[in-house]
Coordinates of C-alpha atoms in Angstrom, one line a residue:
M1 CA -33.8 -127.2 -5.4
T2 CA -34.5 -123.5 -5.2
F3 CA -37.7 -121.5 -5.4
R4 CA -37.6 -117.8 -6.4
I5 CA -39.9 -115.0 -5.0
V6 CA -39.8 -111.6 -6.7
T7 CA -41.6 -108.3 -5.8
F8 CA -41.8 -105.3 -8.1
N9 CA -43.7 -102.0 -8.3
T10 CA -44.6 -101.6 -12.0
L11 CA -45.3 -97.8 -11.9
F12 CA -48.9 -97.7 -13.2
G13 CA -48.8 -101.1 -14.7
G14 CA -46.2 -100.3 -17.3
H15 CA -48.5 -97.7 -19.0
G16 CA -48.3 -93.9 -19.3
D17 CA -50.9 -91.4 -18.1
S18 CA -51.4 -93.1 -14.7
G19 CA -52.1 -96.4 -16.4
L20 CA -54.6 -95.1 -19.0
G21 CA -52.0 -94.3 -21.7
A22 CA -49.7 -96.2 -24.0
A23 CA -47.9 -99.3 -22.9
E24 CA -44.6 -97.4 -23.0
R25 CA -42.8 -99.6 -20.4
W26 CA -44.7 -102.8 -20.7
D27 CA -42.5 -104.7 -23.1
G28 CA -39.3 -103.8 -21.2
Q29 CA -40.9 -104.8 -17.9
M30 CA -42.1 -108.2 -19.3
A31 CA -38.7 -109.0 -20.7
F32 CA -36.9 -108.1 -17.5
L33 CA -39.3 -109.9 -15.2
K34 CA -39.2 -113.1 -17.4
S35 CA -35.4 -113.0 -17.2
L36 CA -35.6 -113.3 -13.4
Q37 CA -37.5 -116.7 -13.7
P38 CA -39.7 -116.2 -10.7
D39 CA -42.0 -118.8 -9.2
I40 CA -43.9 -116.2 -7.3
L41 CA -44.1 -112.7 -8.8
A42 CA -45.8 -110.0 -6.7
L43 CA -46.6 -106.9 -8.6
Q44 CA -47.9 -103.5 -7.4
E45 CA -49.6 -100.6 -9.1
C46 CA -51.4 -102.8 -11.6
N47 CA -53.7 -99.9 -12.5
F48 CA -56.6 -100.8 -14.9
W49 CA -55.6 -104.5 -14.9
D50 CA -59.2 -105.2 -13.9
L51 CA -60.7 -103.9 -17.1
F52 CA -62.1 -106.0 -20.0
G53 CA -62.1 -109.2 -18.0
R54 CA -58.7 -108.6 -16.5
R55 CA -57.1 -108.5 -19.9
R56 CA -53.8 -107.0 -18.8
L57 CA -53.4 -109.6 -16.1
H58 CA -53.9 -112.5 -18.5
R59 CA -51.6 -110.9 -21.1
A60 CA -48.9 -110.6 -18.5
V61 CA -49.3 -114.3 -17.5
A62 CA -48.9 -115.3 -21.1
E63 CA -46.0 -113.1 -21.9
L64 CA -44.1 -114.1 -18.7
G65 CA -44.6 -117.8 -19.5
M66 CA -46.3 -118.3 -16.1
A67 CA -49.1 -120.6 -15.1
A68 CA -51.7 -118.3 -13.6
G69 CA -52.3 -114.8 -12.2
F70 CA -54.5 -113.5 -9.4
L71 CA -55.6 -109.8 -9.1
A72 CA -56.3 -108.1 -5.8
E73 CA -58.6 -105.1 -6.6
A74 CA -57.7 -102.0 -4.6
N75 CA -59.8 -99.2 -3.1
L76 CA -60.4 -96.0 -5.0
T77 CA -58.0 -93.3 -3.8
T78 CA -58.7 -89.6 -3.5
G79 CA -56.8 -89.1 -6.7
G80 CA -59.1 -91.4 -8.6
H81 CA -56.6 -94.3 -8.8
R82 CA -57.0 -97.9 -8.0
F83 CA -53.6 -99.4 -7.3
H84 CA -54.4 -103.1 -7.8
T85 CA -51.8 -105.7 -7.0
A86 CA -51.3 -109.1 -8.6
V87 CA -49.5 -112.3 -7.8
V88 CA -48.4 -114.4 -10.8
V89 CA -47.3 -118.0 -10.2
S90 CA -45.2 -120.6 -12.1
D91 CA -46.4 -124.1 -12.9
R92 CA -44.5 -125.3 -9.8
V93 CA -47.0 -123.7 -7.6
T94 CA -50.3 -125.3 -6.4
V95 CA -52.6 -122.5 -5.2
L96 CA -54.6 -123.9 -2.2
A97 CA -56.5 -120.7 -1.5
E98 CA -56.4 -117.0 -2.4
D99 CA -58.3 -113.8 -1.9
S100 CA -57.9 -110.2 -0.9
D101 CA -58.8 -107.7 1.9
R102 CA -59.3 -104.0 1.3
T103 CA -61.5 -103.3 4.3
R104 CA -58.7 -102.4 6.6
Y105 CA -56.1 -101.4 3.9
H106 CA -55.5 -98.1 2.1
H107 CA -54.9 -100.0 -1.1
V108 CA -55.4 -103.7 -0.7
M109 CA -53.8 -106.8 0.7
G110 CA -53.7 -109.9 -1.4
W111 CA -53.2 -113.3 0.2
M112 CA -52.4 -116.8 -1.0
N113 CA -51.7 -120.2 0.5
I114 CA -49.6 -122.5 -1.7
A115 CA -48.2 -125.9 -1.9
L116 CA -45.1 -127.1 -3.8
P117 CA -44.5 -130.6 -5.2
E118 CA -41.1 -130.8 -3.5
L119 CA -42.7 -130.2 -0.1
P120 CA -45.6 -132.7 0.2
G121 CA -48.0 -131.8 3.0
I122 CA -46.4 -128.4 3.6
Q123 CA -48.3 -125.1 3.2
V124 CA -46.6 -121.7 2.6
E125 CA -48.6 -118.6 3.3
L126 CA -48.1 -115.3 1.4
R127 CA -49.3 -111.8 2.2
H128 CA -48.8 -109.2 -0.5
L129 CA -48.8 -105.6 0.7
H130 CA -48.9 -102.2 -0.8
L131 CA -49.1 -100.1 2.4
D132 CA -50.4 -96.6 2.9
P133 CA -48.0 -94.0 1.4
F134 CA -49.4 -91.1 3.3
D135 CA -50.1 -92.1 6.9
P136 CA -47.4 -93.9 9.0
R137 CA -49.9 -94.6 11.8
N138 CA -52.2 -96.4 9.3
R139 CA -49.2 -98.5 8.1
A140 CA -48.8 -99.8 11.6
R141 CA -52.5 -100.7 11.7
E142 CA -52.3 -102.4 8.3
I143 CA -49.6 -104.9 9.4
A144 CA -51.2 -105.6 12.8
P145 CA -53.1 -108.7 11.7
L146 CA -50.0 -110.3 10.3
E147 CA -48.1 -110.9 13.5
V148 CA -49.7 -114.3 14.0
L149 CA -48.0 -115.6 10.8
A150 CA -44.7 -115.5 12.8
A151 CA -45.9 -118.3 15.1
P152 CA -43.5 -121.2 15.6
G153 CA -43.6 -123.7 12.7
R154 CA -45.6 -121.4 10.5
L155 CA -44.1 -120.9 7.0
A156 CA -45.1 -117.4 5.8
A157 CA -43.7 -114.5 3.8
V158 CA -44.8 -110.9 3.8
L159 CA -43.7 -109.0 0.7
G160 CA -44.4 -105.9 -1.5
D161 CA -44.0 -102.2 -1.4
L162 CA -44.3 -101.3 2.3
N163 CA -43.9 -97.5 1.6
T164 CA -41.7 -97.2 4.7
I165 CA -38.0 -97.5 5.3
G166 CA -36.6 -100.9 6.1
G167 CA -34.6 -101.6 9.2
N168 CA -30.9 -100.5 9.3
F169 CA -31.4 -98.3 6.2
P170 CA -29.5 -95.0 6.8
E171 CA -31.6 -92.1 7.8
P172 CA -32.3 -89.9 4.7
A173 CA -31.5 -86.2 4.7
W174 CA -35.2 -85.3 5.1
P175 CA -34.7 -81.5 5.1
Q176 CA -33.8 -81.8 1.4
M177 CA -37.3 -83.1 0.6
A178 CA -40.2 -80.7 -0.1
A179 CA -42.3 -80.0 3.0
H180 CA -45.6 -81.2 1.5
L181 CA -44.1 -84.7 1.1
L182 CA -42.7 -85.2 4.6
N183 CA -45.8 -86.3 6.6
G184 CA -45.8 -89.7 4.9
H185 CA -42.3 -90.5 6.1
L186 CA -41.7 -88.8 9.5
R187 CA -42.8 -89.4 13.0
L188 CA -45.6 -87.2 14.4
P189 CA -44.9 -83.4 15.1
G190 CA -43.4 -83.0 18.5
E191 CA -41.3 -86.1 18.1
E192 CA -37.8 -86.3 16.6
D193 CA -37.8 -85.6 12.8
V194 CA -36.7 -89.1 11.8
S195 CA -38.3 -91.9 9.7
D196 CA -41.4 -93.6 11.0
R197 CA -40.5 -97.3 10.9
D198 CA -43.2 -98.6 13.1
A199 CA -44.6 -101.0 10.6
V200 CA -41.3 -102.8 10.0
E201 CA -40.3 -102.6 13.6
L202 CA -43.6 -104.2 14.7
L203 CA -43.1 -107.0 12.2
A204 CA -39.5 -107.5 13.5
R205 CA -40.7 -107.6 17.1
A206 CA -43.3 -110.3 16.1
G207 CA -40.4 -112.4 14.8
F208 CA -40.3 -111.7 11.1
V209 CA -36.9 -111.8 9.4
D210 CA -36.1 -109.1 6.8
A211 CA -34.3 -110.8 4.0
A212 CA -32.2 -107.7 3.3
L213 CA -31.0 -107.5 6.9
A214 CA -30.1 -111.2 6.9
A215 CA -28.1 -110.8 3.7
G216 CA -26.2 -107.8 4.9
K217 CA -27.8 -105.6 2.2
A218 CA -30.0 -103.4 4.3
E219 CA -28.4 -100.2 3.0
V220 CA -29.2 -100.9 -0.6
A221 CA -32.0 -98.6 -1.8
T222 CA -34.8 -100.1 -3.9
A223 CA -36.9 -97.0 -4.8
A224 CA -37.4 -93.2 -4.9
F225 CA -34.5 -92.4 -7.3
D226 CA -36.3 -89.6 -9.1
P227 CA -34.8 -86.1 -8.9
G228 CA -36.0 -84.4 -5.7
D229 CA -36.7 -87.6 -3.9
L230 CA -34.5 -89.5 -1.4
P231 CA -33.6 -93.1 -2.3
R232 CA -34.7 -95.6 0.3
R233 CA -35.4 -99.3 0.8
Q234 CA -39.2 -99.8 0.8
D235 CA -39.6 -102.9 -1.3
M236 CA -39.2 -105.9 1.0
I237 CA -39.5 -109.6 1.5
L238 CA -39.9 -110.7 5.1
T239 CA -40.3 -114.3 6.3
S240 CA -41.5 -116.0 9.4
P241 CA -38.8 -117.5 11.7
A242 CA -39.6 -121.0 10.4
L243 CA -39.2 -120.0 6.8
A244 CA -36.1 -117.7 7.3
P245 CA -33.4 -120.5 7.3
A246 CA -34.4 -121.4 3.7
V247 CA -33.8 -117.9 2.4
T248 CA -30.7 -117.5 0.1
N249 CA -29.5 -115.1 -2.5
Y250 CA -31.2 -111.8 -1.7
Q251 CA -30.8 -109.4 -4.6
V252 CA -31.9 -105.9 -5.6
H253 CA -32.3 -105.6 -9.4
L254 CA -32.0 -102.0 -10.5
L255 CA -32.2 -102.5 -14.3
P256 CA -35.8 -101.1 -14.3
V257 CA -34.6 -97.9 -12.8
E258 CA -31.6 -97.7 -15.1
E259 CA -33.7 -98.3 -18.2
K260 CA -36.5 -96.0 -16.9
L261 CA -39.0 -98.9 -16.8
S262 CA -40.1 -98.0 -13.3
D263 CA -39.2 -95.8 -10.3
H264 CA -38.6 -99.0 -8.3
G265 CA -36.1 -101.8 -8.6
A266 CA -37.2 -105.4 -8.2
V267 CA -36.3 -107.5 -5.1
S268 CA -35.8 -111.3 -5.3
V269 CA -35.0 -114.1 -2.8
D270 CA -34.4 -117.8 -3.4
L271 CA -35.6 -120.4 -1.0
D272 CA -33.6 -123.6 -0.6
L273 CA -36.4 -126.1 -0.4
A274 CA -34.0 -128.8 0.8
V275 CA -33.8 -126.9 4.1
L276 CA -37.6 -127.1 4.5
A277 CA -37.8 -130.7 3.4

């Protein structure tokens, strides 16, 4: 009795020209994601999925064979992009409530509370993140309201592209990166030139369990494989202490990188619902 959660950054929603161009990666992404058989699918960089009555969102739901999709519309960035996020759910999921918050987020946070037929009377809370890629201090502020989800007995998952390096991932060779890209990754000038991991460390201190750490796969990179970049683990699924015992089978799926479908791999975990029941 397992339940699968997947997170994946689509790289401009599977389209070229920052999302405005041809659907050059769409078909490959849909086939790959459908093969994972997710019950919860969290997608980032769903650029222009809001247009024409959210046509791309509903097309994805249909092609994935899922039950419903929910779009969290993002703020306009200084580059003119709106990096929307989406959560697509299977027919096993009953959505109790959902909405989004972009007031305190660089992009947006989508949230959803769900129920499952195998767990009568039990609610699971999801927070879908695509954190600030440029300002580590802002990332720490963005996750601050989430610490209460780690309270005893609360079943919650925080997932998405956190744009920071996960706990226990080896320190990258930052001097190899171009100087104009470093500020989004390093601690403030005057401090040691190492990765700023405040966001994930604050979540860990609150009690959240990083599924990669628990599975002994914290050193497996999920993103940043392009030439000139430094591979790192920034796509994450973290659970509250009450939900963590149900997590099994953490995997990083790198086929999207190998097939040039995205610059990110997908991350999945299975939940053993019998543990929660």
